[in-house]
PDB file of N, CA and C in Angstrom:
ATOM      1  N   MET A   1      -2.156  -2.692   3.584  1.00 48.00           N
ATOM      2  CA  MET A   1      -0.796  -2.561   4.061  1.00 48.00           C
ATOM      3  C   MET A   1      -0.473  -3.773   4.936  1.00 48.00           C
ATOM      4  N   LYS A   2       0.673  -4.391   4.684  1.00 51.00           N
ATOM      5  CA  LYS A   2       1.078  -5.568   5.450  1.00 51.00           C
ATOM      6  C   LYS A   2       2.027  -5.162   6.568  1.00 51.00           C
ATOM      7  N   LEU A   3       1.960  -5.881   7.670  1.00 53.00           N
ATOM      8  CA  LEU A   3       2.913  -5.673   8.744  1.00 53.00           C
ATOM      9  C   LEU A   3       4.289  -6.132   8.294  1.00 53.00           C
ATOM     10  N   ARG A   4       5.315  -5.590   8.904  1.00 54.00           N
ATOM     11  CA  ARG A   4       6.679  -5.961   8.514  1.00 54.00           C
ATOM     12  C   ARG A   4       6.919  -7.456   8.593  1.00 54.00           C
ATOM     13  N   ASP A   5       6.389  -8.100   9.625  1.00 51.00           N
ATOM     14  CA  ASP A   5       6.610  -9.528   9.804  1.00 51.00           C
ATOM     15  C   ASP A   5       5.855 -10.374   8.782  1.00 51.00           C
ATOM     16  N   GLU A   6       4.892  -9.771   8.074  1.00 52.00           N
ATOM     17  CA  GLU A   6       4.095 -10.519   7.110  1.00 52.00           C
ATOM     18  C   GLU A   6       4.560 -10.311   5.677  1.00 52.00           C
ATOM     19  N   ARG A   7       5.555  -9.506   5.463  1.00 58.00           N
ATOM     20  CA  ARG A   7       6.012  -9.218   4.110  1.00 58.00           C
ATOM     21  C   ARG A   7       6.689 -10.435   3.497  1.00 58.00           C
ATOM     22  N   ARG A   8       6.651 -10.471   2.166  1.00 58.00           N
ATOM     23  CA  ARG A   8       7.299 -11.541   1.409  1.00 58.00           C
ATOM     24  C   ARG A   8       8.433 -10.958   0.590  1.00 58.00           C
ATOM     25  N   TYR A   9       9.354 -11.816   0.180  1.00 54.00           N
ATOM     26  CA  TYR A   9      10.396 -11.382  -0.738  1.00 54.00           C
ATOM     27  C   TYR A   9       9.831 -11.398  -2.152  1.00 54.00           C
ATOM     28  N   PRO A  10      10.251 -10.459  -2.995  1.00 53.00           N
ATOM     29  CA  PRO A  10       9.762 -10.458  -4.385  1.00 53.00           C
ATOM     30  C   PRO A  10      10.193 -11.737  -5.099  1.00 53.00           C
ATOM     31  N   LYS A  11       9.267 -12.417  -5.716  1.00 52.00           N
ATOM     32  CA  LYS A  11       9.553 -13.707  -6.358  1.00 52.00           C
ATOM     33  C   LYS A  11      10.506 -13.566  -7.543  1.00 52.00           C
ATOM     34  N   LEU A  12      10.410 -12.488  -8.291  1.00 48.00           N
ATOM     35  CA  LEU A  12      11.232 -12.336  -9.486  1.00 48.00           C
ATOM     36  C   LEU A  12      12.651 -11.877  -9.184  1.00 48.00           C
ATOM     37  N   LEU A  13      12.841 -11.176  -8.092  1.00 54.00           N
ATOM     38  CA  LEU A  13      14.144 -10.586  -7.814  1.00 54.00           C
ATOM     39  C   LEU A  13      15.071 -11.465  -6.996  1.00 54.00           C
ATOM     40  N   LEU A  14      14.513 -12.307  -6.163  1.00 62.00           N
ATOM     41  CA  LEU A  14      15.349 -13.043  -5.227  1.00 62.00           C
ATOM     42  C   LEU A  14      14.772 -14.431  -4.989  1.00 62.00           C
ATOM     43  N   ARG A  15      15.569 -15.448  -5.255  1.00 74.00           N
ATOM     44  CA  ARG A  15      15.140 -16.817  -4.949  1.00 74.00           C
ATOM     45  C   ARG A  15      15.641 -17.153  -3.547  1.00 74.00           C
ATOM     46  N   VAL A  16      14.734 -17.508  -2.700  1.00 79.00           N
ATOM     47  CA  VAL A  16      15.098 -17.806  -1.324  1.00 79.00           C
ATOM     48  C   VAL A  16      14.605 -19.198  -0.953  1.00 79.00           C
ATOM     49  N   PRO A  17      15.336 -19.876  -0.086  1.00 83.00           N
ATOM     50  CA  PRO A  17      14.899 -21.209   0.334  1.00 83.00           C
ATOM     51  C   PRO A  17      13.701 -21.120   1.276  1.00 83.00           C
ATOM     52  N   ARG A  18      12.927 -22.173   1.298  1.00 88.00           N
ATOM     53  CA  ARG A  18      11.814 -22.276   2.249  1.00 88.00           C
ATOM     54  C   ARG A  18      12.305 -23.049   3.461  1.00 88.00           C
ATOM     55  N   VAL A  19      11.997 -22.528   4.622  1.00 89.00           N
ATOM     56  CA  VAL A  19      12.431 -23.149   5.872  1.00 89.00           C
ATOM     57  C   VAL A  19      11.229 -23.271   6.808  1.00 89.00           C
ATOM     58  N   PRO A  20      11.319 -24.141   7.815  1.00 89.00           N
ATOM     59  CA  PRO A  20      10.242 -24.219   8.801  1.00 89.00           C
ATOM     60  C   PRO A  20      10.130 -22.913   9.597  1.00 89.00           C
ATOM     61  N   ASP A  21       8.972 -22.689  10.184  1.00 86.00           N
ATOM     62  CA  ASP A  21       8.741 -21.467  10.963  1.00 86.00           C
ATOM     63  C   ASP A  21       9.760 -21.278  12.082  1.00 86.00           C
ATOM     64  N   ASP A  22      10.186 -22.381  12.700  1.00 88.00           N
ATOM     65  CA  ASP A  22      11.102 -22.265  13.834  1.00 88.00           C
ATOM     66  C   ASP A  22      12.551 -22.047  13.421  1.00 88.00           C
ATOM     67  N   ALA A  23      12.834 -21.978  12.128  1.00 91.00           N
ATOM     68  CA  ALA A  23      14.199 -21.728  11.643  1.00 91.00           C
ATOM     69  C   ALA A  23      14.330 -20.337  11.042  1.00 91.00           C
ATOM     70  N   LEU A  24      13.326 -19.485  11.249  1.00 93.00           N
ATOM     71  CA  LEU A  24      13.286 -18.180  10.610  1.00 93.00           C
ATOM     72  C   LEU A  24      13.097 -17.075  11.641  1.00 93.00           C
ATOM     73  N   LEU A  25      13.808 -15.977  11.452  1.00 93.00           N
ATOM     74  CA  LEU A  25      13.600 -14.762  12.231  1.00 93.00           C
ATOM     75  C   LEU A  25      13.163 -13.667  11.276  1.00 93.00           C
ATOM     76  N   SER A  26      12.257 -12.823  11.710  1.00 92.00           N
ATOM     77  CA  SER A  26      11.901 -11.671  10.885  1.00 92.00           C
ATOM     78  C   SER A  26      13.102 -10.725  10.854  1.00 92.00           C
ATOM     79  N   GLN A  27      13.153  -9.869   9.856  1.00 93.00           N
ATOM     80  CA  GLN A  27      14.268  -8.928   9.766  1.00 93.00           C
ATOM     81  C   GLN A  27      14.320  -7.989  10.973  1.00 93.00           C
ATOM     82  N   PRO A  28      13.182  -7.448  11.457  1.00 95.00           N
ATOM     83  CA  PRO A  28      13.260  -6.604  12.660  1.00 95.00           C
ATOM     84  C   PRO A  28      13.786  -7.355  13.881  1.00 95.00           C
ATOM     85  N   GLU A  29      13.387  -8.613  14.036  1.00 95.00           N
ATOM     86  CA  GLU A  29      13.873  -9.406  15.168  1.00 95.00           C
ATOM     87  C   GLU A  29      15.371  -9.688  15.026  1.00 95.00           C
ATOM     88  N   ALA A  30      15.824  -9.983  13.822  1.00 96.00           N
ATOM     89  CA  ALA A  30      17.256 -10.208  13.592  1.00 96.00           C
ATOM     90  C   ALA A  30      18.050  -8.946  13.918  1.00 96.00           C
ATOM     91  N   ALA A  31      17.524  -7.789  13.540  1.00 96.00           N
ATOM     92  CA  ALA A  31      18.195  -6.519  13.847  1.00 96.00           C
ATOM     93  C   ALA A  31      18.284  -6.323  15.356  1.00 96.00           C
ATOM     94  N   ARG A  32      17.208  -6.628  16.082  1.00 96.00           N
ATOM     95  CA  ARG A  32      17.228  -6.499  17.544  1.00 96.00           C
ATOM     96  C   ARG A  32      18.258  -7.437  18.165  1.00 96.00           C
ATOM     97  N   GLN A  33      18.308  -8.678  17.681  1.00 96.00           N
ATOM     98  CA  GLN A  33      19.250  -9.641  18.261  1.00 96.00           C
ATOM     99  C   GLN A  33      20.704  -9.265  17.987  1.00 96.00           C
ATOM    100  N   LEU A  34      20.956  -8.660  16.823  1.00 96.00           N
ATOM    101  CA  LEU A  34      22.326  -8.261  16.489  1.00 96.00           C
ATOM    102  C   LEU A  34      22.667  -6.879  17.025  1.00 96.00           C
ATOM    103  N   GLY A  35      21.653  -6.141  17.476  1.00 95.00           N
ATOM    104  CA  GLY A  35      21.893  -4.802  18.013  1.00 95.00           C
ATOM    105  C   GLY A  35      22.253  -3.789  16.939  1.00 95.00           C
ATOM    106  N   ILE A  36      21.640  -3.929  15.757  1.00 95.00           N
ATOM    107  CA  ILE A  36      21.926  -3.024  14.647  1.00 95.00           C
ATOM    108  C   ILE A  36      20.623  -2.450  14.103  1.00 95.00           C
ATOM    109  N   ALA A  37      20.745  -1.435  13.264  1.00 95.00           N
ATOM    110  CA  ALA A  37      19.570  -0.828  12.637  1.00 95.00           C
ATOM    111  C   ALA A  37      18.990  -1.781  11.596  1.00 95.00           C
ATOM    112  N   LEU A  38      17.695  -1.668  11.362  1.00 93.00           N
ATOM    113  CA  LEU A  38      16.999  -2.558  10.441  1.00 93.00           C
ATOM    114  C   LEU A  38      17.573  -2.495   9.024  1.00 93.00           C
ATOM    115  N   PHE A  39      17.939  -1.310   8.544  1.00 91.00           N
ATOM    116  CA  PHE A  39      18.463  -1.212   7.175  1.00 91.00           C
ATOM    117  C   PHE A  39      19.768  -1.980   7.007  1.00 91.00           C
ATOM    118  N   ARG A  40      20.503  -2.191   8.093  1.00 92.00           N
ATOM    119  CA  ARG A  40      21.756  -2.952   8.025  1.00 92.00           C
ATOM    120  C   ARG A  40      21.508  -4.427   7.712  1.00 92.00           C
ATOM    121  N   ILE A  41      20.341  -4.936   8.048  1.00 93.00           N
ATOM    122  CA  ILE A  41      20.005  -6.326   7.726  1.00 93.00           C
ATOM    123  C   ILE A  41      20.015  -6.516   6.213  1.00 93.00           C
ATOM    124  N   GLY A  42      19.445  -5.562   5.489  1.00 90.00           N
ATOM    125  CA  GLY A  42      19.457  -5.624   4.026  1.00 90.00           C
ATOM    126  C   GLY A  42      20.864  -5.612   3.464  1.00 90.00           C
ATOM    127  N   VAL A  43      21.737  -4.824   4.068  1.00 90.00           N
ATOM    128  CA  VAL A  43      23.133  -4.772   3.631  1.00 90.00           C
ATOM    129  C   VAL A  43      23.806  -6.118   3.896  1.00 90.00           C
ATOM    130  N   LEU A  44      23.556  -6.707   5.055  1.00 93.00           N
ATOM    131  CA  LEU A  44      24.155  -8.008   5.378  1.00 93.00           C
ATOM    132  C   LEU A  44      23.633  -9.108   4.453  1.00 93.00           C
ATOM    133  N   ILE A  45      22.379  -9.018   4.043  1.00 91.00           N
ATOM    134  CA  ILE A  45      21.840  -9.982   3.082  1.00 91.00           C
ATOM    135  C   ILE A  45      22.513  -9.783   1.727  1.00 91.00           C
ATOM    136  N   ALA A  46      22.633  -8.529   1.296  1.00 88.00           N
ATOM    137  CA  ALA A  46      23.243  -8.235  -0.006  1.00 88.00           C
ATOM    138  C   ALA A  46      24.700  -8.673  -0.066  1.00 88.00           C
ATOM    139  N   CYS A  47      25.387  -8.636   1.066  1.00 90.00           N
ATOM    140  CA  CYS A  47      26.799  -9.028   1.117  1.00 90.00           C
ATOM    141  C   CYS A  47      26.982 -10.500   1.495  1.00 90.00           C
ATOM    142  N   ASP A  48      25.899 -11.250   1.508  1.00 91.00           N
ATOM    143  CA  ASP A  48      25.914 -12.697   1.782  1.00 91.00           C
ATOM    144  C   ASP A  48      26.374 -13.074   3.188  1.00 91.00           C
ATOM    145  N   HIS A  49      26.139 -12.206   4.153  1.00 95.00           N
ATOM    146  CA  HIS A  49      26.462 -12.542   5.544  1.00 95.00           C
ATOM    147  C   HIS A  49      25.247 -13.106   6.273  1.00 95.00           C
ATOM    148  N   LEU A  50      24.051 -12.754   5.808  1.00 94.00           N
ATOM    149  CA  LEU A  50      22.819 -13.331   6.325  1.00 94.00           C
ATOM    150  C   LEU A  50      22.098 -14.023   5.175  1.00 94.00           C
ATOM    151  N   VAL A  51      21.420 -15.119   5.489  1.00 92.00           N
ATOM    152  CA  VAL A  51      20.735 -15.908   4.476  1.00 92.00           C
ATOM    153  C   VAL A  51      19.237 -15.595   4.511  1.00 92.00           C
ATOM    154  N   PRO A  52      18.702 -15.013   3.433  1.00 92.00           N
ATOM    155  CA  PRO A  52      17.268 -14.763   3.398  1.00 92.00           C
ATOM    156  C   PRO A  52      16.512 -16.076   3.217  1.00 92.00           C
ATOM    157  N   ALA A  53      15.322 -16.141   3.781  1.00 92.00           N
ATOM    158  CA  ALA A  53      14.498 -17.344   3.664  1.00 92.00           C
ATOM    159  C   ALA A  53      13.044 -16.947   3.843  1.00 92.00           C
ATOM    160  N   GLU A  54      12.164 -17.904   3.552  1.00 90.00           N
ATOM    161  CA  GLU A  54      10.749 -17.680   3.797  1.00 90.00           C
ATOM    162  C   GLU A  54      10.108 -18.991   4.214  1.00 90.00           C
ATOM    163  N   THR A  55       8.968 -18.883   4.866  1.00 86.00           N
ATOM    164  CA  THR A  55       8.224 -20.066   5.280  1.00 86.00           C
ATOM    165  C   THR A  55       7.320 -20.509   4.143  1.00 86.00           C
ATOM    166  N   SER A  56       6.702 -21.645   4.303  1.00 83.00           N
ATOM    167  CA  SER A  56       5.785 -22.121   3.272  1.00 83.00           C
ATOM    168  C   SER A  56       4.582 -21.197   3.135  1.00 83.00           C
ATOM    169  N   ALA A  57       4.281 -20.435   4.181  1.00 85.00           N
ATOM    170  CA  ALA A  57       3.185 -19.465   4.133  1.00 85.00           C
ATOM    171  C   ALA A  57       3.611 -18.160   3.471  1.00 85.00           C
ATOM    172  N   GLY A  58       4.909 -18.029   3.176  1.00 82.00           N
ATOM    173  CA  GLY A  58       5.405 -16.839   2.499  1.00 82.00           C
ATOM    174  C   GLY A  58       5.944 -15.767   3.424  1.00 82.00           C
ATOM    175  N   LYS A  59       6.074 -16.032   4.706  1.00 87.00           N
ATOM    176  CA  LYS A  59       6.621 -15.062   5.646  1.00 87.00           C
ATOM    177  C   LYS A  59       8.122 -14.936   5.403  1.00 87.00           C
ATOM    178  N   ALA A  60       8.598 -13.716   5.198  1.00 88.00           N
ATOM    179  CA  ALA A  60      10.006 -13.476   4.861  1.00 88.00           C
ATOM    180  C   ALA A  60      10.829 -13.167   6.106  1.00 88.00           C
ATOM    181  N   GLY A  61      12.109 -13.506   6.030  1.00 92.00           N
ATOM    182  CA  GLY A  61      13.028 -13.218   7.123  1.00 92.00           C
ATOM    183  C   GLY A  61      14.407 -13.746   6.796  1.00 92.00           C
ATOM    184  N   VAL A  62      15.183 -14.023   7.814  1.00 94.00           N
ATOM    185  CA  VAL A  62      16.527 -14.599   7.651  1.00 94.00           C
ATOM    186  C   VAL A  62      16.629 -15.823   8.546  1.00 94.00           C
ATOM    187  N   THR A  63      17.533 -16.720   8.193  1.00 93.00           N
ATOM    188  CA  THR A  63      17.656 -17.948   8.972  1.00 93.00           C
ATOM    189  C   THR A  63      18.303 -17.667  10.328  1.00 93.00           C
ATOM    190  N   ILE A  64      17.858 -18.395  11.320  1.00 95.00           N
ATOM    191  CA  ILE A  64      18.404 -18.254  12.670  1.00 95.00           C
ATOM    192  C   ILE A  64      19.878 -18.625  12.678  1.00 95.00           C
ATOM    193  N   ILE A  65      20.243 -19.634  11.905  1.00 96.00           N
ATOM    194  CA  ILE A  65      21.642 -20.081  11.852  1.00 96.00           C
ATOM    195  C   ILE A  65      22.548 -18.960  11.360  1.00 96.00           C
ATOM    196  N   SER A  66      22.118 -18.233  10.333  1.00 95.00           N
ATOM    197  CA  SER A  66      22.967 -17.153   9.809  1.00 95.00           C
ATOM    198  C   SER A  66      23.063 -15.997  10.802  1.00 95.00           C
ATOM    199  N   VAL A  67      21.997 -15.734  11.553  1.00 96.00           N
ATOM    200  CA  VAL A  67      22.043 -14.672  12.570  1.00 96.00           C
ATOM    201  C   VAL A  67      22.998 -15.068  13.693  1.00 96.00           C
ATOM    202  N   GLU A  68      22.938 -16.322  14.113  1.00 97.00           N
ATOM    203  CA  GLU A  68      23.853 -16.793  15.160  1.00 97.00           C
ATOM    204  C   GLU A  68      25.302 -16.745  14.687  1.00 97.00           C
ATOM    205  N   ALA A  69      25.538 -17.119  13.432  1.00 97.00           N
ATOM    206  CA  ALA A  69      26.902 -17.070  12.891  1.00 97.00           C
ATOM    207  C   ALA A  69      27.393 -15.626  12.822  1.00 97.00           C
ATOM    208  N   GLU A  70      26.532 -14.709  12.430  1.00 96.00           N
ATOM    209  CA  GLU A  70      26.915 -13.300  12.365  1.00 96.00           C
ATOM    210  C   GLU A  70      27.217 -12.749  13.757  1.00 96.00           C
ATOM    211  N   ARG A  71      26.388 -13.109  14.737  1.00 97.00           N
ATOM    212  CA  ARG A  71      26.623 -12.647  16.105  1.00 97.00           C
ATOM    213  C   ARG A  71      27.956 -13.184  16.635  1.00 97.00           C
ATOM    214  N   THR A  72      28.236 -14.455  16.376  1.00 97.00           N
ATOM    215  CA  THR A  72      29.493 -15.058  16.817  1.00 97.00           C
ATOM    216  C   THR A  72      30.673 -14.366  16.156  1.00 97.00           C
ATOM    217  N   TRP A  73      30.566 -14.092  14.849  1.00 97.00           N
ATOM    218  CA  TRP A  73      31.658 -13.429  14.150  1.00 97.00           C
ATOM    219  C   TRP A  73      31.881 -12.036  14.724  1.00 97.00           C
ATOM    220  N   ARG A  74      30.814 -11.292  14.967  1.00 96.00           N
ATOM    221  CA  ARG A  74      30.942  -9.937  15.505  1.00 96.00           C
ATOM    222  C   ARG A  74      31.593  -9.928  16.886  1.00 96.00           C
ATOM    223  N   GLU A  75      31.292 -10.927  17.697  1.00 96.00           N
ATOM    224  CA  GLU A  75      31.848 -10.999  19.043  1.00 96.00           C
ATOM    225  C   GLU A  75      33.320 -11.386  19.046  1.00 96.00           C
ATOM    226  N   SER A  76      33.745 -12.179  18.063  1.00 96.00           N
ATOM    227  CA  SER A  76      35.104 -12.707  18.102  1.00 96.00           C
ATOM    228  C   SER A  76      36.067 -12.086  17.090  1.00 96.00           C
ATOM    229  N   ALA A  77      35.581 -11.325  16.138  1.00 96.00           N
ATOM    230  CA  ALA A  77      36.450 -10.774  15.084  1.00 96.00           C
ATOM    231  C   ALA A  77      37.324  -9.643  15.626  1.00 96.00           C
ATOM    232  N   THR A  78      38.539  -9.616  15.137  1.00 97.00           N
ATOM    233  CA  THR A  78      39.454  -8.538  15.510  1.00 97.00           C
ATOM    234  C   THR A  78      39.118  -7.287  14.703  1.00 97.00           C
ATOM    235  N   ARG A  79      39.679  -6.173  15.111  1.00 97.00           N
ATOM    236  CA  ARG A  79      39.461  -4.927  14.353  1.00 97.00           C
ATOM    237  C   ARG A  79      39.983  -5.067  12.927  1.00 97.00           C
ATOM    238  N   ARG A  80      41.086  -5.752  12.788  1.00 97.00           N
ATOM    239  CA  ARG A  80      41.660  -5.955  11.463  1.00 97.00           C
ATOM    240  C   ARG A  80      40.716  -6.773  10.573  1.00 97.00           C
ATOM    241  N   ALA A  81      40.130  -7.826  11.134  1.00 97.00           N
ATOM    242  CA  ALA A  81      39.185  -8.653  10.379  1.00 97.00           C
ATOM    243  C   ALA A  81      37.941  -7.848  10.003  1.00 97.00           C
ATOM    244  N   LYS A  82      37.475  -7.014  10.916  1.00 95.00           N
ATOM    245  CA  LYS A  82      36.310  -6.179  10.630  1.00 95.00           C
ATOM    246  C   LYS A  82      36.619  -5.155   9.535  1.00 95.00           C
ATOM    247  N   ALA A  83      37.808  -4.574   9.565  1.00 96.00           N
ATOM    248  CA  ALA A  83      38.208  -3.611   8.532  1.00 96.00           C
ATOM    249  C   ALA A  83      38.338  -4.304   7.177  1.00 96.00           C
ATOM    250  N   ARG A  84      38.911  -5.497   7.170  1.00 96.00           N
ATOM    251  CA  ARG A  84      39.048  -6.265   5.929  1.00 96.00           C
ATOM    252  C   ARG A  84      37.671  -6.608   5.335  1.00 96.00           C
ATOM    253  N   ARG A  85      36.777  -7.014   6.203  1.00 94.00           N
ATOM    254  CA  ARG A  85      35.423  -7.344   5.753  1.00 94.00           C
ATOM    255  C   ARG A  85      34.712  -6.107   5.203  1.00 94.00           C
ATOM    256  N   LEU A  86      34.867  -4.977   5.868  1.00 93.00           N
ATOM    257  CA  LEU A  86      34.259  -3.739   5.397  1.00 93.00           C
ATOM    258  C   LEU A  86      34.784  -3.365   4.016  1.00 93.00           C
ATOM    259  N   LEU A  87      36.078  -3.461   3.834  1.00 94.00           N
ATOM    260  CA  LEU A  87      36.675  -3.159   2.529  1.00 94.00           C
ATOM    261  C   LEU A  87      36.170  -4.119   1.453  1.00 94.00           C
ATOM    262  N   LYS A  88      36.177  -5.405   1.758  1.00 93.00           N
ATOM    263  CA  LYS A  88      35.703  -6.410   0.813  1.00 93.00           C
ATOM    264  C   LYS A  88      34.237  -6.206   0.454  1.00 93.00           C
ATOM    265  N   ASP A  89      33.400  -5.942   1.451  1.00 89.00           N
ATOM    266  CA  ASP A  89      31.977  -5.731   1.209  1.00 89.00           C
ATOM    267  C   ASP A  89      31.728  -4.454   0.417  1.00 89.00           C
ATOM    268  N   THR A  90      32.481  -3.415   0.700  1.00 90.00           N
ATOM    269  CA  THR A  90      32.315  -2.145  -0.023  1.00 90.00           C
ATOM    270  C   THR A  90      32.664  -2.331  -1.489  1.00 90.00           C
ATOM    271  N   ILE A  91      33.750  -3.009  -1.768  1.00 89.00           N
ATOM    272  CA  ILE A  91      34.152  -3.250  -3.161  1.00 89.00           C
ATOM    273  C   ILE A  91      33.146  -4.164  -3.854  1.00 89.00           C
ATOM    274  N   GLY A  92      32.730  -5.207  -3.171  1.00 82.00           N
ATOM    275  CA  GLY A  92      31.796  -6.167  -3.759  1.00 82.00           C
ATOM    276  C   GLY A  92      30.396  -5.614  -3.938  1.00 82.00           C
ATOM    277  N   PHE A  93      30.001  -4.651  -3.112  1.00 72.00           N
ATOM    278  CA  PHE A  93      28.661  -4.090  -3.185  1.00 72.00           C
ATOM    279  C   PHE A  93      28.480  -3.246  -4.437  1.00 72.00           C
ATOM    280  N   PHE A  94      29.553  -2.595  -4.857  1.00 72.00           N
ATOM    281  CA  PHE A  94      29.463  -1.745  -6.052  1.00 72.00           C
ATOM    282  C   PHE A  94      29.954  -2.511  -7.243  1.00 72.00           C
TER     283      PHE A  94
END
């Protein structure tokens, strides 16, 4: 059994860029920084709001830049923008 921070993305299902170790956050750490539940990270990746990546060693996570952009958007978006995004993501997800 692998620890969450040591998991890799499936090679056949998802092509992800390789980034240096200092440009990657694990999914649990990204969830903590955004103040959301871990399963929401997967939803944000699926809706292209977070960028999945892995290190050359195969450690999976999301880019720090995408987490910072998401945090900035959450802090500055109006209720109307959040509702529009929710509608767009819901339609696009299905």
